[in-house]
Each structure stands twice: as structure tokens, then as C-alpha cells.
Amino acid sequence: MTAPNPARRSGPPGEVRIIGGRWRRSRLPVLALPGLRPTPDRVRETLFNWLGQDLHGWRCVDAFAGSGALGLEAASRGAAPVVLIERDAALLRTLRQHVQRLQGAADVVQLRAGDALAQMAALPAAVWDLVMLDPPFDGGAALFEAALAQARRLVRPRGWTYLEAPQPWDDVALAALGWQAHRRLQAGQVHAHLLRAADNAAP
């Protein structure tokens, strides 16, 4: 997730670990920015157990990239292209360093600078297999709704959207935006949802 205030200074870096695929066990530094909340290992491992370990042929968008943990994990497992969207300049520099460090990443990972919603609106519709959303938790309901609406436009039939939020989204709220929950997980303060378009949801 991106930091909510790009003007704030960073503290000492932490790190995230890529769990599976060709860059498995790679450790990547993460800036200690207020509000930056990399997806925990446990949650990422569960997500890719849900989706399958091999994502070759998948086209993915990590719309609030932050540390890049979600998008780089997908790329490590074969997804291409993987679009990482981030507005914070310091985080973008770190993401570029990750792409340069990971062998072959430059061939499959595309970095886009700017507002996530605006960048999503500029992407082609109905061609993406997986859209990953981890908006700032203090962004308010309107941000989450707008992100889910953009993701609904982007995913292909039978595609997936992954959402992290500070509270669970119930079936009624999701259905109003055209989504149905396929899987859910809570890990601490993080509520994870794997979503499919309601008219394409599995029975």
C-alpha cells in the first residue's frame, strides 16, 4: 500500500520477502513511511494458494503498489506484464531499484507514476487477469468504491480482483459494485478479499 502523505520523510528501512517463483527468498528493502503497510507474508502466501502458484500468461495490475510486494510476487510466479502504480516518489525509486535488482524483472514489470485511479482509468479494459487493490486504509469509503469500480472495468471475464481493507466488505456492498466474494481472510487488522465479477462468479 502507498503511504498516504508523500511529503513525509522516511525512517529506517524494513524489508519484504518474495515467497515463491523465480525470485523466491529474495529480500527487498522497504522504506519506513507512515501509513505504508506491506502485505504480510502469511496473507500473500494464502492469496497465491487461492490463485495457484503458476501465473504464466496472467496480466496483472498492482494499483497501490507501495512496497511492490504483491505485484513482484505475481511477476515472480510468471505473470506478465505486471503494472505497478505508485504516486510517492521515494517509493517509486525503491521500486525501480527492485526491478533492476531482480533478474528479468525489467522485461515484465511496468512502473507507472501517479494517482492510482487515474492510471487505472488509462489502462485498457477487460484484459487483465488480476487487479490487486491495497488502498490507504485512511482513504475513506469513496476511495475503495472508486478503486473497485475501476477494477471492475479492467478485469477480463473470469478475472479476479484482490482487495485489502481495514474492515470486511459484506456481500451486499460488494454486489452493489458488481462483485462477489470468492475467498476471505483476516490477519490482524487486515481483511483480505478475493473477488470475482458477480455475473462471472463460480456457483
mmCIF file of C-alpha atoms in Angstrom:
data_model
loop_
_atom_site.group_PDB
_atom_site.id
_atom_site.type_symbol
_atom_site.label_atom_id
_atom_site.label_comp_id
_atom_site.label_asym_id
_atom_site.label_seq_id
_atom_site.Cartn_x
_atom_site.Cartn_y
_atom_site.Cartn_z
ATOM 1 C CA MET A 1 0.000 0.000 0.000
ATOM 2 C CA THR A 2 1.217 3.504 -0.764
ATOM 3 C CA ALA A 3 1.904 5.982 2.012
ATOM 4 C CA PRO A 4 -0.971 8.468 2.336
ATOM 5 C CA ASN A 5 1.232 11.536 2.576
ATOM 6 C CA PRO A 6 4.150 11.529 0.099
ATOM 7 C CA ALA A 7 5.659 14.635 1.730
ATOM 8 C CA ARG A 8 6.514 12.849 4.974
ATOM 9 C CA ARG A 9 10.060 11.697 5.495
ATOM 10 C CA SER A 10 11.002 8.075 5.792
ATOM 11 C CA GLY A 11 12.629 6.283 8.694
ATOM 12 C CA PRO A 12 14.963 3.285 8.688
ATOM 13 C CA PRO A 13 14.051 0.705 6.036
ATOM 14 C CA GLY A 14 12.478 -2.678 6.668
ATOM 15 C CA GLU A 15 12.156 -5.477 4.150
ATOM 16 C CA VAL A 16 9.735 -7.848 2.462
ATOM 17 C CA ARG A 17 10.451 -11.344 1.219
ATOM 18 C CA ILE A 18 9.272 -12.817 -2.062
ATOM 19 C CA ILE A 19 7.747 -16.161 -1.169
ATOM 20 C CA GLY A 20 7.519 -18.156 -4.402
ATOM 21 C CA GLY A 21 8.599 -18.349 -8.026
ATOM 22 C CA ARG A 22 11.871 -17.488 -9.695
ATOM 23 C CA TRP A 23 12.816 -14.793 -7.156
ATOM 24 C CA ARG A 24 11.843 -16.909 -4.163
ATOM 25 C CA ARG A 25 13.527 -15.877 -0.893
ATOM 26 C CA SER A 26 14.687 -12.533 -2.346
ATOM 27 C CA ARG A 27 14.571 -9.883 0.366
ATOM 28 C CA LEU A 28 13.706 -6.370 -0.725
ATOM 29 C CA PRO A 29 14.175 -3.224 1.377
ATOM 30 C CA VAL A 30 11.072 -1.218 2.247
ATOM 31 C CA LEU A 31 11.047 2.404 3.350
ATOM 32 C CA ALA A 32 9.528 3.035 6.771
ATOM 33 C CA LEU A 33 6.930 5.578 5.668
ATOM 34 C CA PRO A 34 3.916 6.458 7.809
ATOM 35 C CA GLY A 35 0.930 4.520 6.517
ATOM 36 C CA LEU A 36 2.976 2.102 4.400
ATOM 37 C CA ARG A 37 1.728 -1.385 5.154
ATOM 38 C CA PRO A 38 3.276 -4.157 3.038
ATOM 39 C CA THR A 39 1.018 -7.180 2.679
ATOM 40 C CA PRO A 40 2.191 -9.724 5.285
ATOM 41 C CA ASP A 41 3.879 -12.938 4.150
ATOM 42 C CA ARG A 42 1.025 -15.043 5.503
ATOM 43 C CA VAL A 43 -1.579 -13.119 3.533
ATOM 44 C CA ARG A 44 0.428 -13.182 0.298
ATOM 45 C CA GLU A 45 1.076 -16.901 0.681
ATOM 46 C CA THR A 46 -2.641 -17.538 1.168
ATOM 47 C CA LEU A 47 -3.586 -15.355 -1.794
ATOM 48 C CA PHE A 48 -1.321 -17.245 -4.174
ATOM 49 C CA ASN A 49 -2.502 -20.558 -2.786
ATOM 50 C CA TRP A 50 -6.001 -19.411 -3.760
ATOM 51 C CA LEU A 51 -4.934 -18.271 -7.219
ATOM 52 C CA GLY A 52 -2.456 -21.032 -7.967
ATOM 53 C CA GLN A 53 1.325 -21.000 -7.821
ATOM 54 C CA ASP A 54 1.923 -20.625 -11.574
ATOM 55 C CA LEU A 55 0.662 -17.356 -13.079
ATOM 56 C CA HIS A 56 2.258 -17.702 -16.513
ATOM 57 C CA GLY A 57 0.043 -15.959 -19.051
ATOM 58 C CA TRP A 58 -1.623 -13.732 -16.450
ATOM 59 C CA ARG A 59 -1.771 -9.959 -16.917
ATOM 60 C CA CYS A 60 -1.766 -8.156 -13.564
ATOM 61 C CA VAL A 61 -2.159 -4.682 -12.085
ATOM 62 C CA ASP A 62 -0.926 -3.697 -8.614
ATOM 63 C CA ALA A 63 -2.800 -0.422 -8.323
ATOM 64 C CA PHE A 64 -1.484 0.927 -4.995
ATOM 65 C CA ALA A 65 1.913 -0.711 -5.223
ATOM 66 C CA GLY A 66 3.703 0.750 -2.191
ATOM 67 C CA SER A 67 6.427 -1.776 -1.386
ATOM 68 C CA GLY A 68 5.628 -3.727 -4.556
ATOM 69 C CA ALA A 69 5.216 -6.940 -2.554
ATOM 70 C CA LEU A 70 2.015 -8.031 -4.310
ATOM 71 C CA GLY A 71 2.960 -7.183 -7.872
ATOM 72 C CA LEU A 72 6.510 -8.513 -7.637
ATOM 73 C CA GLU A 73 5.215 -11.726 -6.094
ATOM 74 C CA ALA A 74 2.897 -12.145 -9.088
ATOM 75 C CA ALA A 75 5.754 -11.434 -11.511
ATOM 76 C CA SER A 76 7.980 -13.920 -9.685
ATOM 77 C CA ARG A 77 5.322 -16.573 -10.357
ATOM 78 C CA GLY A 78 5.268 -15.877 -14.091
ATOM 79 C CA ALA A 79 2.704 -13.097 -14.587
ATOM 80 C CA ALA A 80 3.488 -10.662 -17.420
ATOM 81 C CA PRO A 81 3.020 -7.846 -17.838
ATOM 82 C CA VAL A 82 2.662 -6.672 -14.255
ATOM 83 C CA VAL A 83 1.831 -2.978 -13.906
ATOM 84 C CA LEU A 84 2.852 -1.324 -10.621
ATOM 85 C CA ILE A 85 1.174 2.034 -9.952
ATOM 86 C CA GLU A 86 2.615 4.326 -7.279
ATOM 87 C CA ARG A 87 2.436 8.091 -6.659
ATOM 88 C CA ASP A 88 5.114 8.511 -3.979
ATOM 89 C CA ALA A 89 8.484 9.496 -5.483
ATOM 90 C CA ALA A 90 10.594 7.760 -2.823
ATOM 91 C CA LEU A 91 8.644 4.531 -3.191
ATOM 92 C CA LEU A 92 8.950 4.724 -6.965
ATOM 93 C CA ARG A 93 12.727 4.997 -6.667
ATOM 94 C CA THR A 94 12.761 1.917 -4.462
ATOM 95 C CA LEU A 95 10.528 0.018 -6.887
ATOM 96 C CA ARG A 96 12.879 0.877 -9.750
ATOM 97 C CA GLN A 97 15.773 -0.487 -7.689
ATOM 98 C CA HIS A 98 13.855 -3.716 -7.101
ATOM 99 C CA VAL A 99 13.171 -4.095 -10.823
ATOM 100 C CA GLN A 100 16.848 -3.529 -11.608
ATOM 101 C CA ARG A 101 17.967 -5.996 -8.939
ATOM 102 C CA LEU A 102 15.655 -8.899 -9.820
ATOM 103 C CA GLN A 103 16.917 -10.727 -12.887
ATOM 104 C CA GLY A 104 14.452 -10.441 -15.747
ATOM 105 C CA ALA A 105 12.058 -8.131 -13.904
ATOM 106 C CA ALA A 106 12.608 -5.269 -16.332
ATOM 107 C CA ASP A 107 11.143 -7.431 -19.093
ATOM 108 C CA VAL A 108 7.809 -7.995 -17.337
ATOM 109 C CA VAL A 109 7.258 -5.211 -14.763
ATOM 110 C CA GLN A 110 5.990 -1.794 -15.817
ATOM 111 C CA LEU A 111 6.085 1.138 -13.401
ATOM 112 C CA ARG A 112 3.515 3.911 -13.667
ATOM 113 C CA ALA A 113 3.834 7.086 -11.619
ATOM 114 C CA GLY A 114 0.752 8.915 -10.443
ATOM 115 C CA ASP A 115 -2.656 8.618 -8.883
ATOM 116 C CA ALA A 116 -3.868 5.022 -8.875
ATOM 117 C CA LEU A 117 -7.411 5.793 -10.018
ATOM 118 C CA ALA A 118 -6.259 7.978 -12.895
ATOM 119 C CA GLN A 119 -3.683 5.434 -14.019
ATOM 120 C CA MET A 120 -6.225 2.606 -13.821
ATOM 121 C CA ALA A 121 -8.608 4.643 -15.963
ATOM 122 C CA ALA A 122 -5.896 4.896 -18.630
ATOM 123 C CA LEU A 123 -5.370 1.124 -18.850
ATOM 124 C CA PRO A 124 -7.196 -0.995 -21.432
ATOM 125 C CA ALA A 125 -10.460 -2.520 -20.237
ATOM 126 C CA ALA A 126 -11.408 -6.180 -19.800
ATOM 127 C CA VAL A 127 -7.956 -7.662 -20.485
ATOM 128 C CA TRP A 128 -6.471 -8.101 -17.012
ATOM 129 C CA ASP A 129 -6.489 -11.416 -15.171
ATOM 130 C CA LEU A 130 -5.792 -9.983 -11.716
ATOM 131 C CA VAL A 131 -6.142 -6.491 -10.260
ATOM 132 C CA MET A 132 -4.699 -6.025 -6.763
ATOM 133 C CA LEU A 133 -6.033 -3.221 -4.568
ATOM 134 C CA ASP A 134 -4.473 -2.197 -1.276
ATOM 135 C CA PRO A 135 -5.527 1.466 -0.908
ATOM 136 C CA PRO A 136 -4.503 3.602 2.078
ATOM 137 C CA PHE A 137 -6.678 2.479 4.960
ATOM 138 C CA ASP A 138 -7.394 6.109 5.873
ATOM 139 C CA GLY A 139 -8.556 6.909 2.335
ATOM 140 C CA GLY A 140 -12.253 6.553 3.164
ATOM 141 C CA ALA A 141 -15.056 4.510 1.629
ATOM 142 C CA ALA A 142 -15.168 6.632 -1.534
ATOM 143 C CA LEU A 143 -11.606 5.651 -2.450
ATOM 144 C CA PHE A 144 -12.321 1.947 -2.016
ATOM 145 C CA GLU A 145 -15.538 2.188 -4.029
ATOM 146 C CA ALA A 146 -13.808 4.063 -6.852
ATOM 147 C CA ALA A 147 -10.947 1.551 -6.913
ATOM 148 C CA LEU A 148 -13.374 -1.373 -7.054
ATOM 149 C CA ALA A 149 -15.279 0.323 -9.866
ATOM 150 C CA GLN A 150 -12.087 0.781 -11.888
ATOM 151 C CA ALA A 151 -11.073 -2.812 -11.223
ATOM 152 C CA ARG A 152 -14.489 -3.979 -12.463
ATOM 153 C CA ARG A 153 -13.774 -2.215 -15.747
ATOM 154 C CA LEU A 154 -10.281 -3.676 -16.048
ATOM 155 C CA VAL A 155 -10.716 -7.371 -15.321
ATOM 156 C CA ARG A 156 -11.499 -9.766 -18.126
ATOM 157 C CA PRO A 157 -14.397 -12.207 -17.852
ATOM 158 C CA ARG A 158 -13.459 -14.775 -15.172
ATOM 159 C CA GLY A 159 -10.702 -12.473 -13.929
ATOM 160 C CA TRP A 160 -10.002 -11.710 -10.278
ATOM 161 C CA THR A 161 -9.653 -8.702 -8.003
ATOM 162 C CA TYR A 162 -7.833 -8.874 -4.695
ATOM 163 C CA LEU A 163 -8.784 -6.282 -2.071
ATOM 164 C CA GLU A 164 -7.238 -5.409 1.292
ATOM 165 C CA ALA A 165 -9.299 -3.237 3.610
ATOM 166 C CA PRO A 166 -9.454 -2.222 7.286
ATOM 167 C CA GLN A 167 -12.851 -3.905 7.647
ATOM 168 C CA PRO A 168 -14.663 -6.739 5.873
ATOM 169 C CA TRP A 169 -16.803 -5.901 2.868
ATOM 170 C CA ASP A 170 -20.156 -7.634 3.116
ATOM 171 C CA ASP A 171 -21.916 -9.315 0.214
ATOM 172 C CA VAL A 172 -24.499 -6.558 -0.202
ATOM 173 C CA ALA A 173 -21.888 -3.783 -0.510
ATOM 174 C CA LEU A 174 -19.834 -5.852 -2.944
ATOM 175 C CA ALA A 175 -22.857 -6.787 -5.048
ATOM 176 C CA ALA A 176 -23.770 -3.107 -5.403
ATOM 177 C CA LEU A 177 -20.415 -2.633 -7.151
ATOM 178 C CA GLY A 178 -20.730 -5.766 -9.268
ATOM 179 C CA TRP A 179 -18.564 -8.101 -7.186
ATOM 180 C CA GLN A 180 -18.944 -11.381 -5.363
ATOM 181 C CA ALA A 181 -16.513 -12.633 -2.695
ATOM 182 C CA HIS A 182 -14.812 -15.922 -3.534
ATOM 183 C CA ARG A 183 -12.470 -16.103 -0.535
ATOM 184 C CA ARG A 184 -11.927 -14.039 2.619
ATOM 185 C CA LEU A 185 -9.158 -13.850 5.215
ATOM 186 C CA GLN A 186 -8.451 -11.765 8.302
ATOM 187 C CA ALA A 187 -4.900 -11.315 9.556
ATOM 188 C CA GLY A 188 -4.700 -8.816 12.404
ATOM 189 C CA GLN A 189 -6.150 -5.538 11.177
ATOM 190 C CA VAL A 190 -6.081 -6.618 7.523
ATOM 191 C CA HIS A 191 -9.193 -8.008 5.844
ATOM 192 C CA ALA A 192 -8.355 -9.695 2.553
ATOM 193 C CA HIS A 193 -10.928 -10.466 -0.144
ATOM 194 C CA LEU A 194 -10.586 -12.380 -3.385
ATOM 195 C CA LEU A 195 -13.359 -11.143 -5.659
ATOM 196 C CA ARG A 196 -14.881 -12.141 -8.974
ATOM 197 C CA ALA A 197 -17.344 -10.165 -11.068
ATOM 198 C CA ALA A 198 -20.818 -11.134 -9.907
ATOM 199 C CA ASP A 199 -22.022 -12.215 -13.349
ATOM 200 C CA ASN A 200 -18.943 -14.452 -13.718
ATOM 201 C CA ALA A 201 -18.773 -15.821 -10.179
ATOM 202 C CA ALA A 202 -18.420 -19.550 -9.754
ATOM 203 C CA PRO A 203 -21.540 -21.251 -8.414
#
